[in-house]
Amino acid sequence: MVESFGFIKVASASPVLKVANTDYNICEIEKLMREADARGARIIAFPELCITGYTCNDLFLQKQLLERAKGALFELSSKTKDLDILAVVSLPLLIDQRLYDCAAVIQRGQILGIVPKIFLPNYKEFYEKRWFTSGYEISREASEIRLWSRTIPFGNLLFKNEEYDITLGIEICEDLWATIPPSSYLALSGANIIVNPSASNELVAKAEYRRKLIEQQSARCISGYIYAGAGIYESSTDLVFSGHCLIAENGIILEESKRFNRGNTIIYSEIDVDRLSAERQFNKTFADNYDMETDRRRFKVVEFEFTRKLIADADNFDRKVHPYPFVPSDPDTVDRRCEEIFNIQTAGLAKRIEHTGAKKAVIGISGGLDSTLALLVTVKTFDLLGISRQNIEAITMPGFGTTDMTYNNAVELMKLLNVNMREIDIKPACLQHMKDIGHDPEVHDITYENLQARERTQILMDIANKVEGLVVGTGDLSELALGWATYNGDHMSMYSVNCGVPKTLVRFLVKWIADNVVEENTRKVLYKIIDTPISPELLPPDEQGRIRQKTEDKVGPYELHDFFLFYVVRYGMAPRKVLFLANMAFKDKYEPKTIRMWLKKFYHRFFSQQFKRSALPDGPKVGSISLSPRGDWRMPSDADSAIWIKDLEGLM
């Protein structure tokens, strides 16, 4: 079944124009409307006063220009009556001897409504009040106007499509720069997509400021934001415009044009209306803001429809789907994010050690990524508190599956970090325990595996009691999601520093620490650990002494599970949509049937293992997702996953 999954393809365009030549300008606008409609875009935004050009200046006082602008709007609407796309175009409009800077919404030959600009810049290079009147008063008084014998909705308008839960609001250029932009009121009244026809000239560093404004406002409004800026074909008498076009969603720039482009500019992306709806549902402050706002504007709702069904077409999908949603794509951002996470982990552990008065920290070191990160956090914490690293009881506990590689890495790391290193071989105790419970040591089942994990935890807990210390947990967020931990084994600790860090991010964190925090010899060991396959090492190694038990062979690739985790927990997405996005993100790496198989595994484990998450030790939240039963995630341990699994059945 073909679905939209809540996505709507939108476009932002900056056309070639000739100042004051309305006939030429609507021809260029029509070209871009037809191009966007053919590409499957359903909404397109054009710049401020695009029908006349923004830089007409005193020509806005000429009746000839104003009459032609009005006629050009009707002409453009008529020429595009065969198009399903909804377009926002802009023109000067004279009403009762007052001139307004307006945005008109047209679709299938109809002018659905007209919205006037509220805030008129009249400082430095801007003189808009010389020609225009603010639409604030008339928007409060009027709800429609008559143009050429037609009655057209006018003023405070929302454009709503019930079928796809799309509500469009419009603000114009300077409106965005106001202390409280009109889009804030539009969003509180239901708008989930804001369109801004703009003519913002270029100055040094202004583009970056403009970009931040759009990011911030789309985040505050929890909305999509389509910004269309006037281009280089505006008059360059005193100013230059760049044709800056952006499409944003909830604080993220989805697509951005190159500036100063010669020729028509158009960009595309998909706005995820379902995702915005989920975000607003979660964010109770958004709803409270609406309830408390005493000066809410009243908006007239204009209904519109699409004659063609909205679909999310994998072959015509412009939105970039990042395969690692927990890891920023920009290297500089990764560095800043890793430093911040490391500091959060350190601050959390430091507070717990100070509060409990623990004299020491006790931590099991396996030579794997998770325990390595936990040890590095503990070392940084003790340095921060001015406590000797010798008060860190770092214990390696080789068992039946321990390989020389992980053992040597663990020992070398502990020595280089100058912690108090101890080694306790768990094999004798485990063999005795198997004898006590009547378990055959040759039967390598779940009992065989879990008793080793519980033996290690018992050792750590008992030593912590002995030295008046605190057991530092090593398990990560991905393991908690999948339940890949032994209940009351490695599942348990006295403070869990990695509980908010997903597996895909653990690797980046350890690499960042290697590159930025530790000395050269330690860096070399950390790089060896980064390259080690992920394994609990509870089953004996192969004949060559290499790791036989590789976690990802059994539960699936962590990069997939982290992707699933992000969209399932963060946005409550339905399985079909998660699968669609995963197929887009990993299309060059995994077959669709493979992704579907591991997604079913994810849902099965995520539901069946909730009982472990219901009994988690304390630990810091570091990102947008946490599975703490006391904080972000409160789920019954006996919930049934049937309807989620069923949603995936028959899709391939």
XYZ file of C-alpha atoms in Angstrom:
652
model
C 0.000 0.000 0.000
C 1.333 3.440 -0.992
C 1.259 5.895 1.914
C 2.352 9.450 2.688
C 3.635 8.538 6.185
C 2.850 12.147 7.118
C 5.348 13.605 4.660
C 4.496 16.483 2.347
C 6.959 17.584 -0.307
C 7.396 21.350 -0.344
C 9.440 23.782 -2.411
C 10.982 27.198 -1.934
C 11.775 29.232 -5.037
C 13.432 32.493 -6.009
C 12.668 33.292 -9.652
C 14.438 35.443 -12.179
C 12.533 38.730 -12.364
C 12.518 42.164 -13.939
C 11.738 45.001 -11.571
C 8.209 46.308 -12.250
C 7.620 43.916 -15.184
C 4.660 41.924 -13.901
C 4.080 40.049 -17.165
C 7.640 38.729 -17.232
C 7.610 37.909 -13.548
C 4.468 35.776 -13.527
C 5.837 33.802 -16.493
C 8.905 32.872 -14.426
C 6.741 32.085 -11.415
C 4.530 29.853 -13.558
C 7.588 27.947 -14.850
C 8.683 27.164 -11.318
C 5.166 26.211 -10.239
C 4.941 23.726 -13.103
C 8.383 22.324 -12.374
C 7.562 21.865 -8.693
C 4.158 20.336 -9.427
C 5.797 17.831 -11.788
C 8.299 16.932 -9.052
C 5.458 16.127 -6.671
C 5.715 19.229 -4.469
C 2.384 20.226 -2.925
C 3.318 23.634 -1.504
C 5.653 26.212 -3.046
C 6.709 29.580 -1.632
C 7.931 32.584 -3.607
C 9.679 35.764 -2.373
C 8.106 38.929 -1.040
C 6.502 41.105 -3.740
C 7.672 38.652 -6.390
C 4.970 39.722 -8.862
C 6.356 43.277 -9.060
C 9.773 42.982 -7.489
C 10.514 44.221 -3.965
C 12.726 47.121 -5.063
C 10.174 49.178 -7.018
C 10.375 51.867 -4.327
C 8.295 54.936 -5.299
C 6.881 53.055 -8.263
C 4.621 51.451 -5.651
C 2.784 54.778 -5.700
C 2.008 54.381 -9.398
C -1.522 53.247 -10.174
C -0.347 51.487 -13.346
C 1.929 49.151 -11.389
C -0.677 48.412 -8.736
C -3.413 47.638 -11.247
C -1.107 45.388 -13.282
C 0.034 43.588 -10.134
C -3.554 42.809 -9.223
C -4.318 41.708 -12.765
C -1.164 39.592 -12.874
C -2.293 37.721 -9.764
C -5.579 36.729 -11.413
C -3.751 35.913 -14.636
C -1.243 33.678 -12.831
C -4.061 31.954 -10.972
C -5.913 31.313 -14.234
C -2.816 30.055 -16.069
C -2.108 27.506 -13.352
C -5.647 26.221 -12.825
C -4.525 22.777 -14.006
C -1.984 22.506 -11.161
C -2.692 20.841 -7.826
C 0.184 22.623 -6.102
C -0.640 25.327 -3.555
C 1.472 28.443 -4.208
C 2.199 31.458 -2.017
C 2.996 34.529 -4.119
C 3.307 38.152 -3.073
C 2.169 41.522 -4.408
C 1.249 45.082 -3.353
C -2.499 45.468 -2.861
C -4.423 48.745 -2.544
C -7.446 48.518 -0.216
C -9.429 51.599 0.833
C -6.629 53.956 -0.219
C -4.063 52.046 1.810
C -1.342 49.935 0.274
C -0.552 46.563 1.825
C 2.361 44.206 1.249
C 0.478 40.929 0.804
C 0.907 37.205 0.279
C -1.739 35.459 -1.808
C -2.425 31.722 -1.743
C -3.481 30.250 -5.087
C -4.420 26.721 -6.146
C -6.217 25.257 -9.179
C -7.272 28.646 -10.514
C -8.583 29.929 -7.183
C -7.267 32.665 -4.903
C -7.827 30.972 -1.553
C -6.890 33.938 0.613
C -4.639 36.952 1.106
C -2.510 37.765 4.167
C -1.002 41.257 4.749
C 2.411 41.945 6.250
C 2.251 43.097 9.876
C 5.683 44.488 10.735
C 7.125 47.056 8.317
C 10.834 47.827 8.720
C 11.505 51.551 8.612
C 15.096 51.879 9.745
C 18.527 52.094 8.123
C 18.148 50.892 4.518
C 14.422 50.118 4.867
C 11.631 52.623 4.152
C 8.577 50.396 3.855
C 6.282 52.750 5.762
C 6.867 55.275 2.995
C 4.660 53.091 0.787
C 2.904 50.446 2.868
C 0.535 50.236 5.817
C 0.769 47.531 8.476
C -1.886 44.878 8.133
C -2.398 44.624 11.889
C -5.536 46.754 12.206
C -7.239 45.668 8.996
C -6.536 42.023 9.878
C -8.460 42.505 13.108
C -11.351 44.233 11.378
C -11.707 42.464 8.029
C -12.116 38.813 7.163
C -12.630 39.243 3.431
C -12.231 41.736 0.613
C -13.679 42.245 -2.854
C -11.297 42.085 -5.809
C -12.633 42.284 -9.355
C -16.085 41.138 -8.248
C -14.673 38.253 -6.239
C -14.956 37.841 -2.490
C -11.625 36.649 -1.110
C -10.708 35.750 2.504
C -8.300 38.349 3.879
C -6.342 39.015 7.071
C -5.629 36.541 9.858
C -5.943 33.316 7.917
C -5.043 29.669 8.331
C -5.161 27.318 5.348
C -6.193 23.837 6.405
C -6.229 20.418 4.758
C -8.131 18.009 7.005
C -7.199 14.840 5.120
C -3.467 15.175 5.719
C -3.566 17.262 8.922
C -1.802 20.201 7.257
C -2.406 23.741 8.479
C -0.524 26.529 6.738
C 0.208 29.964 8.182
C 1.945 32.934 6.574
C 4.216 35.670 7.859
C 6.161 38.036 5.615
C 9.875 38.866 5.908
C 10.247 41.344 8.817
C 7.447 39.563 10.667
C 9.999 36.872 11.504
C 12.373 39.449 13.027
C 9.769 40.810 15.460
C 9.943 40.158 19.206
C 6.863 37.955 18.937
C 6.536 36.911 15.291
C 3.045 36.297 13.884
C 4.099 32.681 13.327
C 4.018 32.187 17.103
C 0.296 32.966 17.137
C -0.229 30.974 13.949
C 1.427 27.908 15.481
C -0.525 28.196 18.729
C -3.688 28.299 16.630
C -2.786 25.116 14.777
C -0.387 26.005 11.941
C 2.206 23.267 11.494
C 3.784 24.755 8.358
C 4.802 28.419 8.174
C 5.540 30.109 4.846
C 7.635 33.268 4.737
C 7.843 35.212 1.452
C 10.840 37.459 2.100
C 13.089 40.140 0.636
C 16.019 40.262 3.021
C 19.084 41.962 1.566
C 22.566 40.575 2.039
C 25.126 41.994 4.454
C 28.211 40.427 5.960
C 27.108 37.635 8.369
C 23.395 38.344 7.834
C 22.751 34.979 6.172
C 23.960 33.134 9.261
C 21.755 35.264 11.507
C 18.784 34.677 9.193
C 19.430 30.943 9.242
C 19.503 30.941 13.050
C 16.244 32.895 13.202
C 14.537 30.306 11.026
C 15.994 27.429 13.032
C 14.901 29.032 16.298
C 11.407 30.001 15.179
C 10.669 26.624 13.623
C 11.806 25.058 16.910
C 9.711 27.364 19.100
C 6.678 26.810 16.885
C 7.385 23.072 16.501
C 6.618 23.577 12.845
C 7.858 23.303 9.326
C 9.149 26.575 7.897
C 9.437 27.467 4.199
C 11.454 30.611 3.557
C 11.777 32.129 0.078
C 14.142 35.082 -0.338
C 14.321 37.632 -3.136
C 17.215 37.095 -5.524
C 19.952 38.899 -7.394
C 17.585 40.237 -10.056
C 16.138 42.780 -7.652
C 17.494 46.298 -8.168
C 21.097 46.691 -7.030
C 20.881 50.489 -6.752
C 21.771 50.383 -3.068
C 21.285 46.766 -1.975
C 21.969 43.227 -3.145
C 19.678 40.250 -2.567
C 20.876 36.653 -2.757
C 17.861 34.410 -3.336
C 18.348 32.666 -0.004
C 15.829 29.817 0.233
C 15.494 27.506 3.225
C 13.228 24.693 4.368
C 13.327 23.921 8.087
C 11.547 21.659 10.542
C 11.554 22.009 14.309
C 14.975 23.622 14.544
C 16.655 21.665 11.754
C 17.477 23.031 8.298
C 16.292 20.342 5.898
C 17.430 22.069 2.716
C 19.135 25.339 1.840
C 19.909 26.966 -1.489
C 23.187 28.373 -2.640
C 23.031 32.131 -2.510
C 23.694 34.525 -5.394
C 22.563 31.951 -7.914
C 22.120 33.241 -11.453
C 18.915 31.882 -12.864
C 15.849 30.435 -11.223
C 16.456 28.876 -7.812
C 14.311 26.113 -6.342
C 14.851 23.663 -3.497
C 12.766 20.737 -2.265
C 12.322 18.700 0.861
C 9.646 16.771 2.721
C 8.181 18.140 5.936
C 7.083 15.430 8.371
C 3.727 16.596 9.690
C 3.252 13.417 11.756
C 6.546 14.040 13.505
C 5.556 17.615 14.311
C 2.217 16.400 15.653
C 3.958 13.875 17.902
C 6.353 16.533 19.159
C 3.490 18.860 20.035
C 1.665 16.008 21.730
C 4.694 15.289 23.930
C 5.470 18.934 24.652
C 2.869 20.022 27.188
C 4.439 23.485 27.425
C 3.293 24.127 23.862
C -0.323 23.454 24.828
C 0.011 25.407 28.084
C 1.308 28.396 26.130
C -1.892 28.375 24.088
C -4.084 28.124 27.173
C -2.273 30.990 28.922
C -2.020 33.350 25.945
C -4.566 36.101 26.643
C -3.992 38.127 23.464
C -4.537 35.321 21.001
C -5.497 36.429 17.558
C -8.550 34.911 15.976
C -7.871 33.212 12.683
C -10.300 32.413 9.936
C -9.743 28.907 8.561
C -9.733 28.441 4.796
C -10.129 24.819 3.728
C -8.208 23.416 0.772
C -7.791 19.978 -0.799
C -5.342 18.095 -2.971
C -6.826 16.235 -5.924
C -3.826 13.900 -6.071
C -3.053 11.633 -3.138
C 0.025 12.463 -1.085
C 2.557 9.644 -1.208
C 6.061 9.151 0.149
C 7.887 8.001 -2.969
C 11.268 6.432 -2.231
C 12.437 7.259 -5.760
C 11.439 10.912 -5.429
C 12.288 11.613 -1.807
C 14.372 14.752 -1.301
C 14.634 14.746 2.475
C 17.952 13.406 3.726
C 17.564 10.593 6.258
C 20.679 10.360 8.428
C 21.492 6.718 9.298
C 22.934 7.712 12.683
C 20.331 9.967 14.326
C 22.240 10.060 17.619
C 25.439 11.240 15.905
C 25.645 14.686 14.268
C 26.764 14.614 10.643
C 29.042 17.635 11.073
C 32.487 16.721 12.564
C 32.724 19.946 14.586
C 29.303 19.315 16.079
C 30.330 15.741 16.923
C 33.297 17.086 18.884
C 31.155 19.550 20.829
C 28.496 16.921 21.472
C 31.018 14.367 22.736
C 32.597 16.880 25.090
C 29.195 17.800 26.461
C 28.148 14.179 26.999
C 31.451 13.370 28.701
C 30.937 16.332 31.043
C 27.346 15.284 31.825
C 28.471 11.758 32.691
C 31.299 13.086 34.827
C 29.106 15.590 36.666
C 26.504 12.920 37.412
C 29.016 10.493 38.878
C 30.794 13.249 40.826
C 27.554 14.289 42.520
C 26.751 10.688 43.466
C 30.218 10.057 44.914
C 30.131 13.276 46.929
C 26.605 12.597 48.200
C 27.253 8.999 49.263
C 30.663 9.717 50.714
C 32.005 6.700 48.842
C 35.731 6.363 49.290
C 36.271 4.371 46.126
C 34.737 3.450 42.794
C 34.551 -0.187 41.732
C 34.275 -1.050 38.059
C 34.590 -4.191 35.959
C 36.838 -3.847 32.906
C 36.348 -6.245 29.998
C 38.388 -4.574 27.281
C 35.213 -3.649 25.401
C 33.843 -0.238 24.481
C 31.269 0.193 27.247
C 33.499 -0.605 30.206
C 36.258 1.473 28.622
C 33.998 4.518 28.427
C 32.785 3.988 31.986
C 36.393 3.775 33.210
C 37.351 6.951 31.351
C 34.371 8.758 32.906
C 35.377 7.510 36.358
C 38.985 8.615 35.881
C 37.872 12.090 34.779
C 35.517 12.273 37.772
C 38.225 11.406 40.274
C 40.582 13.935 38.698
C 37.805 16.533 38.949
C 37.194 15.760 42.628
C 40.895 15.689 43.431
C 40.787 12.023 44.447
C 43.688 9.704 43.650
C 43.118 7.369 40.710
C 44.387 4.601 42.962
C 40.986 4.815 44.654
C 39.448 3.400 41.482
C 39.218 -0.367 41.896
C 39.355 -1.525 38.274
C 38.805 -5.259 38.116
C 39.218 -7.522 35.117
C 37.445 -10.852 35.527
C 38.407 -13.290 32.760
C 35.932 -16.072 32.102
C 35.331 -18.888 29.638
C 34.938 -16.544 26.653
C 37.675 -14.025 27.366
C 40.151 -13.667 24.509
C 43.775 -12.610 24.733
C 42.950 -9.501 22.719
C 40.331 -8.089 25.092
C 42.245 -9.216 28.189
C 45.456 -7.539 27.064
C 43.616 -4.360 26.078
C 41.942 -4.223 29.497
C 45.178 -4.746 31.410
C 47.133 -2.257 29.308
C 44.435 0.397 29.648
C 44.227 0.052 33.427
C 48.002 0.350 33.750
C 48.188 3.423 31.537
C 45.382 5.151 33.448
C 47.168 4.424 36.743
C 44.146 2.952 38.508
C 44.295 0.211 41.140
C 44.177 -2.856 38.894
C 42.938 -6.215 40.107
C 42.386 -9.516 38.341
C 39.941 -12.158 39.542
C 39.470 -15.289 37.455
C 35.773 -16.198 37.617
C 36.123 -19.670 36.084
C 36.677 -21.600 39.355
C 33.701 -19.921 41.052
C 31.496 -20.502 37.992
C 32.472 -24.181 37.784
C 31.658 -24.599 41.461
C 28.335 -22.828 40.947
C 27.483 -25.080 37.987
C 28.265 -28.073 40.162
C 26.059 -26.712 42.944
C 23.048 -26.187 40.653
C 23.634 -29.331 38.602
C 24.513 -27.664 35.301
C 26.753 -29.403 32.752
C 29.705 -27.078 31.888
C 29.596 -28.406 28.316
C 26.066 -27.107 27.818
C 26.604 -23.543 26.642
C 23.071 -22.245 27.118
C 21.606 -19.139 28.702
C 22.310 -20.480 32.200
C 25.963 -20.942 31.264
C 26.157 -17.364 30.003
C 24.168 -15.603 32.702
C 25.846 -17.207 35.684
C 29.134 -15.685 34.504
C 27.585 -12.223 34.292
C 26.046 -12.598 37.744
C 29.303 -13.878 39.206
C 31.081 -10.763 37.979
C 28.393 -8.496 39.432
C 28.537 -10.326 42.769
C 32.285 -9.801 42.915
C 31.958 -6.095 42.170
C 29.200 -5.600 44.741
C 31.045 -7.479 47.470
C 34.299 -5.622 46.858
C 32.381 -2.338 46.910
C 31.042 -3.270 50.351
C 34.511 -4.210 51.488
C 36.207 -0.981 50.389
C 33.198 1.309 51.028
C 32.960 1.996 47.337
C 30.407 2.550 44.597
C 29.910 0.096 41.725
C 29.951 2.024 38.448
C 27.705 0.463 35.795
C 28.853 0.110 32.201
C 25.722 -0.852 30.199
C 24.582 1.504 27.437
C 21.222 2.749 26.140
C 21.116 0.331 23.190
C 21.598 -2.666 25.484
C 18.779 -1.399 27.688
C 16.467 -1.068 24.680
C 17.167 -4.629 23.557
C 17.441 -6.079 27.044
C 20.925 -7.292 26.117
C 21.995 -7.621 29.730
C 21.719 -10.303 32.368
C 18.986 -9.489 34.861
C 20.683 -8.714 38.165
C 24.006 -9.305 36.438
C 25.603 -6.586 34.330
C 22.105 -5.068 34.355
C 22.725 -3.919 37.941
C 25.121 -1.397 39.511
C 25.100 1.440 42.033
C 25.313 4.203 39.412
C 25.161 3.688 35.657
C 27.136 6.317 33.742
C 26.443 5.001 30.213
C 22.688 4.452 30.504
C 21.875 7.426 28.278
C 24.479 6.750 25.592
C 23.508 4.575 22.580
C 26.031 2.099 21.199
C 26.658 4.026 17.967
C 27.608 7.060 20.036
C 29.802 5.129 22.489
C 32.316 4.460 19.723
C 32.422 8.153 18.775
C 32.804 9.146 22.427
C 35.746 6.827 23.027
C 37.377 8.059 19.819
C 36.854 11.676 20.863
C 38.422 10.987 24.255
C 41.311 9.213 22.532
C 41.903 12.192 20.257
C 41.351 15.000 22.754
C 41.821 13.893 26.354
C 44.415 11.144 26.860
C 48.109 10.726 26.077
C 49.564 8.973 23.021
C 50.084 5.512 24.568
C 46.551 5.445 25.943
C 45.246 6.657 22.584
C 46.767 3.626 20.850
C 45.029 1.228 23.241
C 41.707 3.017 22.842
C 41.945 2.695 19.077
C 42.509 -1.054 19.450
C 39.427 -1.273 21.661
C 37.384 0.712 19.124
C 38.279 -1.872 16.472
C 37.289 -4.854 18.664
C 34.043 -6.705 17.745
C 31.195 -6.148 20.225
C 30.788 -9.240 22.419
C 29.859 -10.201 25.993
C 32.490 -12.982 25.712
C 30.409 -15.509 27.620
C 31.012 -18.368 25.172
C 34.435 -19.937 24.544
C 36.513 -18.422 21.702
C 37.092 -20.278 18.425
C 40.035 -22.577 17.681
C 42.250 -19.591 16.828
C 41.426 -17.871 20.133
C 39.269 -15.244 18.455
C 35.890 -13.944 19.633
C 33.228 -16.462 18.652
C 30.215 -14.776 20.248
C 29.533 -11.547 18.372
C 26.530 -9.646 19.705
C 25.455 -8.195 16.361
C 25.277 -11.650 14.774
C 22.556 -12.543 17.258
C 20.564 -9.371 17.946
C 21.348 -7.485 14.751
C 23.450 -4.452 13.827
C 23.442 -1.793 16.521
C 23.355 0.924 13.874
C 19.935 -0.384 12.826
C 18.657 -0.818 16.366
C 19.765 2.677 17.356
C 17.944 4.024 14.311
C 14.797 2.105 15.292
C 15.121 3.215 18.921
C 15.340 6.882 17.979
C 12.204 6.965 15.861
C 10.119 4.568 17.972
C 10.774 6.246 21.320
C 11.449 9.840 20.286
C 8.472 10.228 17.955
C 6.245 7.196 18.582
C 6.359 6.339 14.872
C 4.399 3.426 13.479
C 6.450 0.384 12.364
C 5.684 0.930 8.661
C 7.071 4.441 8.773
C 10.163 3.398 10.732
C 10.768 0.732 8.092
C 10.332 3.257 5.267
C 12.855 5.640 6.834
C 15.321 2.843 7.601
C 15.137 1.662 4.006
C 15.946 5.206 2.891
C 18.811 5.621 5.359
C 20.457 2.235 4.757
C 19.503 1.575 1.124
C 23.144 1.182 0.104
C 24.012 -1.170 2.970
C 21.119 -3.518 3.809
C 18.406 -5.234 1.807
C 14.830 -4.191 2.753
C 14.016 -7.730 3.931
C 17.052 -7.646 6.251
C 15.993 -4.331 7.766
C 12.461 -5.621 8.238
C 13.738 -8.783 9.952
C 15.793 -6.799 12.469
C 12.962 -4.316 13.035
C 10.685 -7.194 14.034
C 13.442 -8.413 16.341
C 13.699 -4.919 17.827
C 9.989 -4.730 18.642
C 9.994 -8.229 20.097
C 12.949 -7.547 22.378
C 11.926 -3.979 23.229
C 8.581 -5.179 24.582
C 9.695 -8.450 26.155
C 12.655 -6.905 28.015
C 10.860 -3.977 29.634
C 10.973 -5.773 33.004
C 14.721 -5.132 33.089
C 14.241 -1.421 32.433
C 11.636 -1.257 35.207
C 14.419 -2.036 37.679
C 17.257 0.172 36.476
C 19.850 1.819 38.709
C 20.207 5.595 38.639
C 22.163 7.233 35.844
C 22.218 10.489 33.874
C 20.130 11.306 30.834
C 22.455 12.775 28.205
C 20.328 13.179 25.061
C 16.773 13.368 23.797
C 16.059 9.729 24.685
C 16.165 8.016 28.041
C 14.643 4.718 29.130
C 14.653 5.460 32.841
C 11.447 4.164 34.492
C 11.564 7.193 36.792
C 11.854 9.712 33.983
C 11.210 9.507 30.257
C 9.944 5.969 29.731
C 7.120 4.446 31.759
C 5.923 1.278 30.105
C 4.199 -1.781 31.576
C 6.473 -4.803 31.732
C 3.722 -7.070 30.425
C 2.604 -5.081 27.345
C 1.981 -7.065 24.148
C 3.882 -6.229 20.943
C 1.377 -8.008 18.650
C -0.099 -4.972 16.875
C 3.358 -3.524 16.217
C 4.625 -6.796 14.761
C 1.416 -7.214 12.766
C 1.943 -3.807 11.159
C 5.111 -5.177 9.560
C 3.566 -8.406 8.318
C 2.945 -8.673 4.609
C 4.937 -5.555 3.722
C 7.534 -7.400 1.675
